[in-house]
Amino acid sequence: MTDLETRTAGRLGAPGPSGALRRAAPALLGYAAVRALGLLALAVWSAARDKSAYTLLTARWDSLWYTRVAERGYGYEVRLPNGDVHSNLAFFPLLPWLERLGAAVSPLSYADAGFVVSLLASLAAAWGIFAVADHVYGRRAGVCAVLLWAVLPVGIVQSMAYSESLFTALAAWSLYAVLTGRWVTAGALAALAGLTRPVGLAVAAAVWAAALTAYVRDRREGGTDGGRGVRRVLGMLLAPLGAAGYVLWVGHRTGKGPFGYLDVQAGWRNGFDGGVAFARFVAGKFTSFPAALAGVGLIVAVALLARLCVVCVRQRQPLPLLVYAGVVTVLALCASSYFGSKPRLLLPAFPLLFPLAVALARLRTARSAAVVCGVAAVSAAYGAFWLNGSGPP
């Protein structure tokens, strides 16, 4: 048994909810402070440009599509002059359902409810990320992981009425349930993640990978797992139901069978091509200057992602984390359209931050705090600039 496995096994006796909250409190307070700084910077920047920061957070791009689903249901589409059809069937239903629920039980509008859901979900995501990192690497690394997730350059998306925060929260807690042997909980949360975004299949894949590995290990050791085996199978069965159920429903609604959802995505000129379109997009940057600088930046960013993936493997992260982060990263980089969206599509891949969190946790507190504060200031400024400009389509 490795040191990591020993450390993980030693944490199976998790504290109760109140004790867990106290343990996570520094991470959550730090996260809230970083996000508050980002929102303040956005408010100041937007006011200087005579724009509404709240509108940028709740009523642009995908957030408009989500609120339309919440208000009117599915069936709305926009036909573009070039023949493309943008259908709201491309957007998974959990966030609109929660927006509708929030509007039904409170005076909030659908957009307001979406904003509240995202704020609460971002805190739940931060707690889940802390729980996973704390379980594997310890409390200090857990706090650093949360802060690193908060200060990502596109961290402002965590406060938008988008589905990234909700999905990350469900994914993180599902992975934590896997790591602590709560198979039914893991499967149920994976199913909900699958109702949130297409990449919910990454969570299901992580649950299946962990469950199959546990089964093989039990068989090799010659033991019988009894009720635990039943719960494991139930978790495996639950995990893909959300994503599979919605995709099949879309196929039935469109009359195009199991592949109907792919046709919906094709209407948005989105699909999976193994990264060919993205490679062409990057190559196209080198046809002029200063666009070539952006091309260099993209190549460096992809190289850093690849490097983090390698380090995660070398540090022997638990298999479900590797599978989850790997699938999220591949799907984000190999999508054939919306290249400006790739940074936000990578937001849920939080296990890639763990090597950096471990390194940051080894620094003295004053030095690590200075690093986080500096990066948080840059991130807040960039988020305000980005959202007032091109933003996340």
Coordinates of C-alpha atoms in Angstrom, one line a residue:
M1 CA 0.0 0.0 0.0
T2 CA 1.4 3.4 -1.0
D3 CA 1.6 6.5 1.3
L4 CA -1.3 8.0 -0.6
E5 CA -3.5 4.9 -0.1
T6 CA -2.6 4.8 3.6
R7 CA -3.5 8.4 4.0
T8 CA -6.8 7.9 2.1
A9 CA -7.7 4.9 4.1
G10 CA -7.1 6.8 7.3
R11 CA -9.8 9.3 6.4
L12 CA -12.7 6.9 5.8
G13 CA -14.1 7.9 9.2
A14 CA -15.3 11.3 8.1
P15 CA -16.6 13.8 10.6
G16 CA -20.2 14.8 10.8
P17 CA -21.7 17.7 8.8
S18 CA -20.9 20.3 11.5
G19 CA -17.4 19.1 11.9
A20 CA -16.9 18.9 8.2
L21 CA -18.1 22.5 7.8
R22 CA -15.7 23.7 10.4
R23 CA -12.9 21.9 8.8
A24 CA -13.8 23.4 5.4
A25 CA -14.4 26.9 6.8
P26 CA -11.0 28.4 5.9
A27 CA -11.4 27.2 2.3
L28 CA -15.0 28.5 2.0
L29 CA -14.2 31.9 3.5
G30 CA -11.2 32.3 1.2
Y31 CA -13.3 31.3 -1.7
A32 CA -16.0 33.7 -0.9
A33 CA -13.4 36.5 -0.5
V34 CA -11.9 35.8 -3.9
R35 CA -15.3 35.7 -5.6
A36 CA -16.4 38.9 -3.8
L37 CA -13.3 40.6 -5.2
G38 CA -14.1 39.4 -8.7
L39 CA -17.7 40.7 -8.4
L40 CA -16.5 44.0 -7.1
A41 CA -14.0 44.4 -9.9
L42 CA -16.7 43.5 -12.4
A43 CA -19.1 46.1 -10.9
V44 CA -16.5 48.9 -11.0
W45 CA -15.3 48.0 -14.6
S46 CA -18.9 47.7 -15.9
A47 CA -20.0 51.0 -14.3
A48 CA -17.0 52.7 -16.0
R49 CA -18.3 51.4 -19.3
D50 CA -21.9 52.2 -18.5
K51 CA -22.9 48.6 -18.4
S52 CA -24.8 46.5 -15.9
A53 CA -22.7 43.9 -14.1
Y54 CA -25.8 42.0 -13.1
T55 CA -27.0 41.8 -16.7
L56 CA -23.6 40.5 -17.7
L57 CA -23.9 37.8 -15.1
T58 CA -27.5 36.8 -15.7
A59 CA -28.8 37.8 -19.1
R60 CA -26.2 37.1 -21.8
W61 CA -25.1 34.2 -23.8
D62 CA -26.1 30.8 -22.4
S63 CA -27.9 32.3 -19.4
L64 CA -30.6 33.6 -21.7
W65 CA -31.1 30.1 -23.2
Y66 CA -31.4 28.6 -19.7
T67 CA -34.0 31.1 -18.5
R68 CA -36.0 30.7 -21.7
V69 CA -36.1 26.9 -21.1
A70 CA -37.2 27.6 -17.5
E71 CA -39.9 30.0 -18.6
R72 CA -41.3 28.3 -21.8
G73 CA -39.9 24.8 -21.8
Y74 CA -38.2 23.1 -24.7
G75 CA -39.0 23.6 -28.4
Y76 CA -37.6 27.1 -29.0
E77 CA -35.1 27.5 -31.8
V78 CA -33.4 30.1 -33.9
R79 CA -32.8 29.7 -37.6
L80 CA -29.7 31.6 -38.8
P81 CA -29.3 33.0 -42.4
N82 CA -26.6 30.4 -43.1
G83 CA -29.1 27.6 -42.4
D84 CA -27.9 26.6 -38.9
V85 CA -30.6 25.8 -36.4
H86 CA -29.9 26.8 -32.8
S87 CA -32.3 24.7 -30.6
N88 CA -32.6 25.0 -26.9
L89 CA -32.6 21.2 -26.7
A90 CA -28.9 21.6 -26.6
F91 CA -29.1 22.8 -23.0
F92 CA -29.5 20.1 -20.3
P93 CA -32.5 20.6 -17.9
L94 CA -31.3 20.6 -14.3
L95 CA -30.4 24.3 -14.1
P96 CA -33.7 25.5 -15.8
W97 CA -35.6 23.2 -13.4
L98 CA -34.0 24.8 -10.4
E99 CA -34.6 28.3 -11.9
R100 CA -38.3 27.4 -12.3
L101 CA -38.4 26.1 -8.8
G102 CA -36.8 29.2 -7.4
A103 CA -39.2 31.5 -9.2
A104 CA -42.1 29.4 -8.1
V105 CA -41.3 29.5 -4.3
S106 CA -40.0 33.1 -4.2
P107 CA -40.5 36.5 -5.8
L108 CA -37.3 36.0 -7.8
S109 CA -37.3 36.1 -11.6
Y110 CA -35.9 33.1 -13.5
A111 CA -32.7 35.0 -14.1
D112 CA -32.5 36.0 -10.4
A113 CA -33.1 32.3 -9.4
G114 CA -30.3 31.2 -11.8
F115 CA -27.9 33.7 -10.2
V116 CA -28.8 32.5 -6.7
V117 CA -28.4 28.8 -7.8
S118 CA -25.0 29.6 -9.2
L119 CA -23.8 31.4 -6.1
L120 CA -25.0 28.6 -3.8
A121 CA -23.7 25.9 -6.2
S122 CA -20.3 27.6 -6.4
L123 CA -20.0 27.4 -2.6
A124 CA -21.1 23.8 -2.7
A125 CA -18.5 23.1 -5.4
A126 CA -15.8 24.8 -3.4
W127 CA -16.7 22.6 -0.4
G128 CA -16.7 19.5 -2.6
I129 CA -13.3 20.3 -4.1
F130 CA -12.0 20.8 -0.5
A131 CA -13.5 17.5 0.6
V132 CA -11.8 15.6 -2.2
A133 CA -8.4 17.3 -1.9
D134 CA -8.5 17.1 1.9
H135 CA -9.4 13.4 1.7
V136 CA -6.5 12.6 -0.6
Y137 CA -3.8 15.2 0.3
G138 CA -4.7 16.8 3.6
R139 CA -6.4 19.9 4.8
R140 CA -3.8 22.5 3.8
A141 CA -3.8 21.2 0.2
G142 CA -7.6 21.2 0.2
V143 CA -7.7 24.9 1.1
C144 CA -5.1 25.7 -1.6
A145 CA -7.0 23.7 -4.2
V146 CA -10.2 25.7 -3.5
L147 CA -8.3 29.0 -3.7
L148 CA -6.7 28.0 -7.0
W149 CA -10.0 27.0 -8.4
A150 CA -11.4 30.4 -7.3
V151 CA -8.5 32.4 -8.9
L152 CA -8.6 30.8 -12.3
P153 CA -8.6 33.5 -15.1
V154 CA -12.2 32.7 -16.0
G155 CA -13.3 32.2 -12.5
I156 CA -16.0 34.8 -12.9
V157 CA -18.0 32.2 -14.7
Q158 CA -18.5 30.5 -11.3
S159 CA -20.7 33.5 -10.4
M160 CA -22.7 33.6 -13.6
A161 CA -26.1 32.0 -14.3
Y162 CA -24.4 29.2 -16.1
S163 CA -24.3 25.5 -15.3
E164 CA -20.5 25.2 -14.6
S165 CA -20.8 25.7 -10.8
L166 CA -23.8 23.4 -10.4
F167 CA -22.1 20.7 -12.4
T168 CA -18.8 21.0 -10.6
A169 CA -20.6 20.8 -7.2
L170 CA -22.4 17.6 -8.2
A171 CA -19.2 16.1 -9.8
A172 CA -17.0 16.9 -6.8
W173 CA -19.4 15.4 -4.2
S174 CA -20.0 12.4 -6.4
L175 CA -16.2 11.8 -6.6
Y176 CA -15.9 12.3 -2.8
A177 CA -18.7 9.7 -2.3
V178 CA -16.7 7.3 -4.6
L179 CA -13.5 7.8 -2.6
T180 CA -15.4 7.2 0.7
G181 CA -17.3 4.1 -0.6
R182 CA -20.7 5.7 -0.7
W183 CA -21.7 4.1 -4.0
V184 CA -25.4 4.8 -4.1
T185 CA -24.8 8.5 -3.3
A186 CA -22.1 8.6 -5.9
G187 CA -24.3 7.2 -8.5
A188 CA -27.3 9.5 -7.7
L189 CA -25.1 12.6 -7.8
A190 CA -23.5 11.4 -11.1
A191 CA -27.0 11.1 -12.5
L192 CA -27.8 14.6 -11.5
A193 CA -24.5 15.8 -13.0
G194 CA -25.6 14.1 -16.2
L195 CA -28.8 16.2 -16.2
T196 CA -26.7 19.3 -16.0
R197 CA -24.2 19.1 -18.8
P198 CA -23.2 16.6 -21.5
V199 CA -19.9 16.1 -19.8
G200 CA -21.8 14.5 -17.0
L201 CA -20.7 11.2 -18.6
A202 CA -17.3 12.0 -17.2
V203 CA -18.6 11.5 -13.7
A204 CA -20.4 8.3 -14.7
A205 CA -17.2 7.1 -16.2
A206 CA -15.3 7.8 -12.9
V207 CA -17.9 5.9 -10.9
W208 CA -17.7 2.9 -13.2
A209 CA -13.9 2.9 -13.3
A210 CA -13.8 3.0 -9.5
A211 CA -16.5 0.3 -9.1
L212 CA -14.9 -2.1 -11.6
T213 CA -11.5 -1.6 -10.0
A214 CA -13.0 -2.3 -6.6
Y215 CA -14.7 -5.5 -7.9
V216 CA -11.5 -6.8 -9.5
R217 CA -9.6 -6.1 -6.3
D218 CA -12.2 -7.9 -4.2
R219 CA -12.1 -10.9 -6.5
R220 CA -8.3 -11.0 -6.4
E221 CA -8.3 -11.0 -2.6
G222 CA -10.9 -13.7 -2.6
G223 CA -13.3 -11.8 -0.4
T224 CA -17.1 -11.4 -0.6
D225 CA -18.4 -7.9 -0.3
G226 CA -22.1 -8.8 0.3
G227 CA -24.2 -5.7 0.7
R228 CA -21.4 -3.4 -0.4
G229 CA -21.3 -5.2 -3.8
V230 CA -25.1 -4.6 -4.2
R231 CA -24.7 -0.9 -3.4
R232 CA -21.8 -0.7 -5.8
V233 CA -23.8 -2.1 -8.7
L234 CA -26.7 0.1 -7.8
G235 CA -24.4 3.1 -8.0
M236 CA -23.1 2.0 -11.3
L237 CA -26.6 1.7 -12.7
L238 CA -27.7 5.1 -11.4
A239 CA -24.6 7.0 -12.6
P240 CA -25.4 7.3 -16.4
L241 CA -29.1 7.6 -16.1
G242 CA -29.2 11.4 -16.1
A243 CA -27.2 12.0 -19.3
A244 CA -28.5 8.9 -21.1
G245 CA -32.1 9.7 -20.1
Y246 CA -32.0 13.3 -21.5
V247 CA -30.2 12.3 -24.7
L248 CA -32.7 9.6 -25.4
W249 CA -35.6 12.0 -24.6
V250 CA -34.2 14.5 -27.1
G251 CA -33.9 11.7 -29.7
H252 CA -37.5 10.7 -29.1
R253 CA -38.7 14.3 -29.3
T254 CA -36.8 15.0 -32.5
G255 CA -37.8 11.7 -34.0
K256 CA -34.2 10.9 -34.8
G257 CA -33.5 8.2 -32.3
P258 CA -30.5 7.8 -30.0
F259 CA -28.4 10.2 -32.1
G260 CA -30.9 13.0 -32.2
Y261 CA -28.9 15.0 -29.6
L262 CA -25.9 14.9 -31.9
D263 CA -28.0 16.4 -34.6
V264 CA -29.1 19.2 -32.2
Q265 CA -25.4 19.9 -31.5
A266 CA -24.6 19.8 -35.2
G267 CA -27.1 22.7 -35.6
W268 CA -24.8 24.7 -33.3
R269 CA -21.8 23.5 -35.4
N270 CA -20.6 21.7 -32.4
G271 CA -19.3 18.1 -32.2
F272 CA -16.3 16.0 -31.4
D273 CA -13.5 15.7 -34.0
G274 CA -10.6 14.7 -31.9
G275 CA -9.2 18.2 -31.8
V276 CA -8.7 18.7 -35.5
A277 CA -10.8 21.9 -35.7
F278 CA -9.0 23.3 -32.6
A279 CA -5.6 22.6 -34.1
R280 CA -6.6 24.4 -37.3
F281 CA -7.9 27.3 -35.2
V282 CA -4.5 27.6 -33.4
A283 CA -2.6 27.2 -36.7
G284 CA -4.6 30.0 -38.2
K285 CA -3.4 32.4 -35.6
F286 CA 0.1 32.2 -37.1
T287 CA -1.0 33.8 -40.4
S288 CA -0.7 37.3 -39.0
F289 CA 0.9 39.4 -36.2
P290 CA 0.0 40.0 -33.3
A291 CA -2.4 37.1 -33.6
A292 CA 0.6 34.8 -33.6
L293 CA 1.2 35.7 -30.0
A294 CA -2.2 34.4 -29.2
G295 CA -1.3 31.2 -31.0
V296 CA 1.8 30.8 -28.9
G297 CA -0.2 31.4 -25.8
L298 CA -2.7 28.7 -26.8
I299 CA 0.1 26.2 -27.5
V300 CA 1.7 27.0 -24.1
A301 CA -1.7 26.6 -22.3
V302 CA -2.3 23.2 -23.9
A303 CA 1.2 22.1 -23.1
L304 CA 0.7 23.1 -19.4
L305 CA -2.6 21.1 -19.3
A306 CA -0.8 18.1 -20.7
R307 CA 2.0 18.5 -18.1
L308 CA -0.6 18.7 -15.3
C309 CA -2.2 15.5 -16.5
V310 CA 1.2 13.8 -16.5
V311 CA 1.9 15.0 -13.0
C312 CA -1.5 13.8 -11.7
V313 CA -0.7 10.3 -13.0
R314 CA 2.8 10.4 -11.5
Q315 CA 1.5 11.5 -8.2
R316 CA -0.8 8.5 -8.3
Q317 CA -4.1 10.4 -7.9
P318 CA -7.0 8.0 -7.3
L319 CA -8.3 6.4 -10.5
P320 CA -11.7 8.1 -10.4
L321 CA -10.1 11.5 -10.3
L322 CA -7.8 10.7 -13.2
V323 CA -10.7 9.3 -15.3
Y324 CA -13.0 12.3 -14.6
A325 CA -10.4 15.0 -15.2
G326 CA -9.1 13.2 -18.3
V327 CA -12.6 12.9 -19.9
V328 CA -13.5 16.5 -19.1
T329 CA -10.2 17.7 -20.6
V330 CA -10.5 15.6 -23.8
L331 CA -14.1 16.6 -24.4
A332 CA -13.2 20.3 -23.9
L333 CA -10.2 20.4 -26.1
C334 CA -11.6 18.1 -28.8
A335 CA -14.9 19.9 -29.3
S336 CA -15.1 21.2 -32.9
S337 CA -16.5 24.7 -32.3
Y338 CA -16.7 27.6 -29.8
F339 CA -13.0 27.8 -29.2
G340 CA -13.4 30.8 -26.9
S341 CA -15.5 28.6 -24.6
K342 CA -12.7 26.1 -23.9
P343 CA -11.4 27.8 -20.8
R344 CA -14.8 27.7 -19.1
L345 CA -15.4 24.1 -20.3
L346 CA -12.2 23.2 -18.4
L347 CA -13.5 24.8 -15.2
P348 CA -14.9 21.5 -13.8
A349 CA -11.6 19.7 -14.3
F350 CA -10.5 20.6 -10.8
P351 CA -8.3 17.5 -10.1
L352 CA -5.8 19.0 -12.5
L353 CA -5.2 21.7 -9.9
F354 CA -4.2 19.3 -7.2
P355 CA -0.4 19.1 -8.1
L356 CA -0.3 22.9 -7.9
A357 CA -2.3 22.9 -4.6
V358 CA 0.2 20.4 -3.1
A359 CA 3.1 22.6 -4.2
L360 CA 1.4 25.7 -2.8
A361 CA 0.6 24.0 0.5
R362 CA 4.4 23.3 1.0
L363 CA 5.2 27.0 1.0
R364 CA 5.1 29.1 4.2
T365 CA 1.7 30.6 4.9
A366 CA 2.8 34.2 4.3
R367 CA 4.3 33.3 0.9
S368 CA 1.3 31.2 -0.2
A369 CA -1.1 33.9 0.9
A370 CA 0.9 36.5 -1.1
V371 CA 0.8 34.3 -4.2
V372 CA -3.0 33.7 -3.9
C373 CA -3.7 37.4 -3.3
G374 CA -1.6 38.5 -6.3
V375 CA -3.2 36.0 -8.6
A376 CA -6.7 36.8 -7.3
A377 CA -6.2 40.5 -8.1
V378 CA -5.1 39.6 -11.7
S379 CA -8.0 37.2 -12.1
A380 CA -10.5 39.7 -10.9
A381 CA -9.2 42.4 -13.3
Y382 CA -9.1 39.9 -16.2
G383 CA -12.6 38.6 -15.4
A384 CA -14.1 42.1 -15.4
F385 CA -12.3 42.9 -18.7
W386 CA -13.3 39.6 -20.3
L387 CA -16.9 39.7 -19.4
N388 CA -17.2 43.3 -20.6
G389 CA -15.6 42.2 -23.9
S390 CA -15.8 38.9 -25.7
G391 CA -16.9 37.0 -22.6
P392 CA -17.8 33.3 -22.5
P393 CA -20.1 32.4 -25.4

